[in-house]
Coordinates of C-alpha atoms and ligand atoms in Angstrom, one line a residue:
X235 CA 0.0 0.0 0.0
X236 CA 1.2 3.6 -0.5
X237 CA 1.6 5.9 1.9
X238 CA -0.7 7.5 3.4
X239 CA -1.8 11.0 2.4
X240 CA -0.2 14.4 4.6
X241 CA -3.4 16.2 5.2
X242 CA -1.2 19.1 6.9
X243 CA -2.0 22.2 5.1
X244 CA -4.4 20.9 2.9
X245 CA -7.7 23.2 3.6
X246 CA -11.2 21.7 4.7
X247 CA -14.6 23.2 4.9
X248 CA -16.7 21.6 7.5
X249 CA -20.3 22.0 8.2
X250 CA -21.8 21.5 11.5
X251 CA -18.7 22.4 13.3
X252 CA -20.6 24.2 16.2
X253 CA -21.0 21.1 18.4
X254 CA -21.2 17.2 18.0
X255 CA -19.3 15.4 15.6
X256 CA -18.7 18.5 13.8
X257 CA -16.6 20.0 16.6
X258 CA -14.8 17.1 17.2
X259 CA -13.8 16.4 13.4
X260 CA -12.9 20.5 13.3
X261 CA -10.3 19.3 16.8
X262 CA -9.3 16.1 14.7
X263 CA -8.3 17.5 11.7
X264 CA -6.3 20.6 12.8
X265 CA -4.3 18.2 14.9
X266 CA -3.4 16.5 11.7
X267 CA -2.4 20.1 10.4
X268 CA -5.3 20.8 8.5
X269 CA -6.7 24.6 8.2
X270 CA -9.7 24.0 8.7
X271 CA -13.4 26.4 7.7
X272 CA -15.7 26.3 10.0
X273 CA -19.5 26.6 9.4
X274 CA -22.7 26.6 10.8
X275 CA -25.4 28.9 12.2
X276 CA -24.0 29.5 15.9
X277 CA -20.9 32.4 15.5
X278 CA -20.3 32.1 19.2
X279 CA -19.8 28.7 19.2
X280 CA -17.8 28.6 16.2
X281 CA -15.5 31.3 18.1
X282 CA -15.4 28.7 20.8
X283 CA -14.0 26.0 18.5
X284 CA -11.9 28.0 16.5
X285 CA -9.9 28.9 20.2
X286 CA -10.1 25.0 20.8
X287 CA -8.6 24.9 17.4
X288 CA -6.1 27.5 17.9
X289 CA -5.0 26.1 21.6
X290 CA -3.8 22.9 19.2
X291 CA -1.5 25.1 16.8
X292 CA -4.1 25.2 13.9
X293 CA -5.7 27.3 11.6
X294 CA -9.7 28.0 11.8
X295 CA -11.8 30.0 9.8
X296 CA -15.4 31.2 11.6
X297 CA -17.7 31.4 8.9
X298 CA -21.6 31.1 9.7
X299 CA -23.9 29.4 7.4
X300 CA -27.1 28.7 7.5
X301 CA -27.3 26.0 4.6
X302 CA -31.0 26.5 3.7
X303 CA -30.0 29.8 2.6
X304 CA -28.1 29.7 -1.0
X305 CA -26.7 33.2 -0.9
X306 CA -24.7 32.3 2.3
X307 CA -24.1 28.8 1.2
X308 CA -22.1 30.9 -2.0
X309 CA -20.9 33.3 0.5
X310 CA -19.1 30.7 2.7
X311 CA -17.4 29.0 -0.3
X312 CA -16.1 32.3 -0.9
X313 CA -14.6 33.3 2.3
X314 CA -13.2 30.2 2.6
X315 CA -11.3 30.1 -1.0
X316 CA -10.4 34.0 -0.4
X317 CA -8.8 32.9 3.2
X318 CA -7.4 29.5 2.1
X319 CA -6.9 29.8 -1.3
X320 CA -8.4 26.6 -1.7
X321 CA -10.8 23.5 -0.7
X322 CA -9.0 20.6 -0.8
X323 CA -11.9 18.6 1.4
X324 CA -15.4 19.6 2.1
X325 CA -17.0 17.8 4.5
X326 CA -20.6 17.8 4.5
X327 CA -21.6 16.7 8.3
X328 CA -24.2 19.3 9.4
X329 CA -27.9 17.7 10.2
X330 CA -30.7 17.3 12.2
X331 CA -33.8 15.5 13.0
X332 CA -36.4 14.6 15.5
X333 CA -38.5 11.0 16.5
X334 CA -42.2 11.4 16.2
X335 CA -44.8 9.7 14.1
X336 CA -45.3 11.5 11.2
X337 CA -48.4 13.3 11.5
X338 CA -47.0 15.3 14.5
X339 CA -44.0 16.6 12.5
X340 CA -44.7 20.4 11.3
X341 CA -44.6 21.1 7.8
X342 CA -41.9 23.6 9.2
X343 CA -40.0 20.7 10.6
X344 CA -40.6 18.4 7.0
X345 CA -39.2 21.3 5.3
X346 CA -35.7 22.1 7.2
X347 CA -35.3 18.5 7.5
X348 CA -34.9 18.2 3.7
X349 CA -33.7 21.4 2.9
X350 CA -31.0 21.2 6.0
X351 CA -29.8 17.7 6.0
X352 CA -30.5 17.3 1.3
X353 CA -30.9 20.2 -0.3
X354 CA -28.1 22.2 1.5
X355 CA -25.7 19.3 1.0
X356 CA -26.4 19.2 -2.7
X357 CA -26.2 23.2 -2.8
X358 CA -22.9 23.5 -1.1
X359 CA -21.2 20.6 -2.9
X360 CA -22.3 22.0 -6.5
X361 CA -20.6 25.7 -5.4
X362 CA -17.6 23.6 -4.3
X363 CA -17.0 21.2 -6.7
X364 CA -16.4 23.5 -9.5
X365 CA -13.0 24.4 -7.8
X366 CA -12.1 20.8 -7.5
X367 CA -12.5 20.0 -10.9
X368 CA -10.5 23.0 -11.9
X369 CA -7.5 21.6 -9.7
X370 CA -7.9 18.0 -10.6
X371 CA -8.3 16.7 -6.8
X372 CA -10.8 16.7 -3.8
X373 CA -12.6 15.1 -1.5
X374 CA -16.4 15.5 -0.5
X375 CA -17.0 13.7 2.7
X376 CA -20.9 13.3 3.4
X377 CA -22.1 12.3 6.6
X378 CA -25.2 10.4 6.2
X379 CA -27.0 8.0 8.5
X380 CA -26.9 3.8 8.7
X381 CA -30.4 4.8 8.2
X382 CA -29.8 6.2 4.8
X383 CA -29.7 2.2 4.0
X384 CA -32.4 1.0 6.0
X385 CA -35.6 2.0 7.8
X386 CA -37.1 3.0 10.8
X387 CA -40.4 4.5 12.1
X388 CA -40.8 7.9 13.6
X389 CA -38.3 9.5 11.4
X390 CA -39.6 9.1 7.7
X391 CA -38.7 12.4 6.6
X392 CA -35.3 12.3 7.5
X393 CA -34.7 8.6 6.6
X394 CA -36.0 10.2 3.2
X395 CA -33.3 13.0 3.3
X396 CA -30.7 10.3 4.4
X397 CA -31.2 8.2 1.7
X398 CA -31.2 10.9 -0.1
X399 CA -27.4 11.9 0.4
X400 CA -26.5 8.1 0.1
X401 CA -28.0 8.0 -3.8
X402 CA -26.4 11.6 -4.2
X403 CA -23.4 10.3 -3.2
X404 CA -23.1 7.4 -5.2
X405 CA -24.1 9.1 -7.9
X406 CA -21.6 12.2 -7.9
X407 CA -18.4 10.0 -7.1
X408 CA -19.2 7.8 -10.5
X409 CA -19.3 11.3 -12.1
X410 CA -16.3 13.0 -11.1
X411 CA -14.1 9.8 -10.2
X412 CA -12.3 9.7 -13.5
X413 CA -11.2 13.4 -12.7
X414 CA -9.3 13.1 -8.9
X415 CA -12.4 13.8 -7.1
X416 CA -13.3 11.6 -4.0
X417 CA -17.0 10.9 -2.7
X418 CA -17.4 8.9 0.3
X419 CA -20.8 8.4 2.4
X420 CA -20.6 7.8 6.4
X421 CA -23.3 6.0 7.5
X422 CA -23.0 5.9 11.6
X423 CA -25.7 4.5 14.0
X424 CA -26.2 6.7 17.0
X425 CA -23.8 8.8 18.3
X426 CA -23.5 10.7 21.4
X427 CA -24.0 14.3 20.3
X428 CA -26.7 17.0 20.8
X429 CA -28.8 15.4 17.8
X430 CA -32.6 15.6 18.8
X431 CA -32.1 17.7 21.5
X432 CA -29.7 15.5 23.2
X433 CA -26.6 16.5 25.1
X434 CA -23.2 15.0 24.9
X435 CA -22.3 13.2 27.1
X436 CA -26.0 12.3 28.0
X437 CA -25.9 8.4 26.0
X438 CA -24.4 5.5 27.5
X439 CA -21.4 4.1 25.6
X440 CA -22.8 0.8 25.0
X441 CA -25.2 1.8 22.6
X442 CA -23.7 5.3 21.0
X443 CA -20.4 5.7 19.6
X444 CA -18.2 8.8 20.9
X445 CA -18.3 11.7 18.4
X446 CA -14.0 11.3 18.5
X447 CA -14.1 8.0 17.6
X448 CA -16.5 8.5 14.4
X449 CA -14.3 11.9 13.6
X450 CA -11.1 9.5 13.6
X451 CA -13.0 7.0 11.0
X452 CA -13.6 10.3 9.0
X453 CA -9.6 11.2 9.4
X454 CA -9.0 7.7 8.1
X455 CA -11.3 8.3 4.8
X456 CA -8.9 11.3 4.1
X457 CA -5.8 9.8 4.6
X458 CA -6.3 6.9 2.2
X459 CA -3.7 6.7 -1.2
X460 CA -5.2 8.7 -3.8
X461 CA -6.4 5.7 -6.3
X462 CA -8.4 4.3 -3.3
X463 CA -11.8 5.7 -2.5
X464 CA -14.1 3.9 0.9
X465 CA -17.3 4.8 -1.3
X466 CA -19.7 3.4 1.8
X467 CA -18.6 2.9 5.3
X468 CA -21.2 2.0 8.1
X469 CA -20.3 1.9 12.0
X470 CA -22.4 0.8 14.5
X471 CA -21.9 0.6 18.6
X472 CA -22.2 -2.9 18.9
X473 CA -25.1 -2.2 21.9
X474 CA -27.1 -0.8 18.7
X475 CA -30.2 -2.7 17.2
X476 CA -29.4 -2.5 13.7
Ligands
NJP129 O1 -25.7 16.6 15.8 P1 -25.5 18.0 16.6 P2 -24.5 15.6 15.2 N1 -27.5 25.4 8.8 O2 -27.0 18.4 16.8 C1 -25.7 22.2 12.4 C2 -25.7 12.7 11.6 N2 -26.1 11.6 12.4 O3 -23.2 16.1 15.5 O4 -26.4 25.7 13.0 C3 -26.2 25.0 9.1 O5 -24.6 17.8 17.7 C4 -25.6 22.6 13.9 O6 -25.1 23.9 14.0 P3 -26.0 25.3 14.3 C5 -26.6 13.8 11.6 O7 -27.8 13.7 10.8 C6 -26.1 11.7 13.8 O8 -24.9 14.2 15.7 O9 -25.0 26.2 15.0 N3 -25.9 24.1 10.0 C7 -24.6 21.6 14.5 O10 -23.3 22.1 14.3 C8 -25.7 14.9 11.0 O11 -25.7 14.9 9.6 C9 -26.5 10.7 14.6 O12 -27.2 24.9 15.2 C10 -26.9 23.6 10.7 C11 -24.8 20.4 13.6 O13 -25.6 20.8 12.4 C12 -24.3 14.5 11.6 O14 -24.5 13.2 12.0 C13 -26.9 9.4 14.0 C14 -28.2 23.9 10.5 C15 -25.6 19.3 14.4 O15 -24.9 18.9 15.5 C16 -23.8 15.4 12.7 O16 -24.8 15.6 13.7 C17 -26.8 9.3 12.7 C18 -28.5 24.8 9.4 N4 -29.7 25.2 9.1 C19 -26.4 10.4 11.9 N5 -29.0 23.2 11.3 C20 -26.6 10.8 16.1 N6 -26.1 11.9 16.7 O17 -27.1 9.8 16.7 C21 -28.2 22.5 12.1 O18 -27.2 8.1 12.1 N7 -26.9 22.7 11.8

């Protein structure tokens, strides 16, 4: 096997980086040297990572987004190639959800679930990709669901948006393969984040993986030789019905 890719330097633009497994994949990859963008709708929080970032030698970038909102989603690709000069990896992990039959979900709720966790992906990886295409080389990271493979009750709109970003993904990496760009699709079971109005450090370990540990899995993607792609890759807490 080759060796395996230097990410240091290389620059990364990370939704959901506020909290959860966002947070901890912003800590994990500026340890490996990356420079890393940080997005989502909280600035105060991002502050707070990008000082967690900084207290480990990297390089952050604070830059809000709120991904059902195009003009921003164009906005943050922009600050981020005007401070970096580049996007090497975008890594498409912001999402959200609740657990309710159906009927009691808001049409409110139907519609940022799609346009949050489906539509925003799909935004923000069309104003991105253009730059990887240009430079021959990329790598889009989405974080789906195992649920994006299988069903569950109570969450039919989001399992809809999951498998959503699993047939995107598919799809776009047997596009742009042929031309040095990277798709691959993480599909964890639960984790223990702030997801449905959770708290870290609120699940037991038995049944929910530890946002670090999924965040190294998403490290490993990255650092794999260039002519090797893991397309699909599902984790599970082995205390998890699945
Ligand atoms: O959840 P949480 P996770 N525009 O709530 C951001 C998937 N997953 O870390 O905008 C932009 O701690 C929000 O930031 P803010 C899940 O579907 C999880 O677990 O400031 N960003 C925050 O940073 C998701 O794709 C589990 O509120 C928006 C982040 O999203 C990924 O894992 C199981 C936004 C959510 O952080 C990470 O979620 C599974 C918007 N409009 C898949 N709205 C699990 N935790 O059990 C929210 O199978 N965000």
């Amino acid at each position: 096997m080759s060796d395996a890719t230097n990410l240091r330097r290389q620059a990364v633009l990370l939704t959901g980086a506020s909290r959860g497994l966002g947070r901890h994949t912003a800590l994990r990859l500026a340890r490996a040297g990356m420079r890393v963008a940080l997005c989502a709708r909280d600035r105060s929080a991002l502050e707070g990572v990008a000082h967690e970032v900084e207290a480990l030698g990297g390089e952050a970038l604070v830059c809000p987004l709120d991904l059902r909102d195009a003009a921003q989603i164009d906005a943050a690709v922009t600050r981020t190639l005007d401070a970096f000069g580049r996007i090497d990896v975008l890594i498409n992990n912001a999402g959200l959800g609740w657990y309710k039959p159906f009927t009691e979900w808001t049409r409110e709720e139907i519609d940022t679930v799609l346009s949050v966790n489906l539509a925003g992906l799909i935004h923000l990886t069309h104003a991105v990709l253009p730059h990887m295409l240009e430079r021959g080389s990329g790598y889009l990271v989405n974080v789906a669901s195992d649920i994006g493979r299988r069903v569950i009750p109570n969450m039919a709109a989001y399992v809809a948006a999951k498998h959503g970003v699993v047939g995107f993904s598919g799809a776009l990496l047997r596009e742009v393969k042929d031309r040095g760009i990277r798709v691959s699709v993480l599909l964890p079971g639960i984790i223990d984040t702030y997801f449905g109005g959770g708290e870290e450090g609120s699940r037991d370990p038995s049944w929910s993986l530890h946002p670090a540990d999924v965040a190294a899995v998403i490290e490993t993607l990255l650092r794999q030789p260039p002519g090797l792609v893991l397309d699909e890759v599902t984790l599970h807490p082995l205390g998890q019905e699945f």
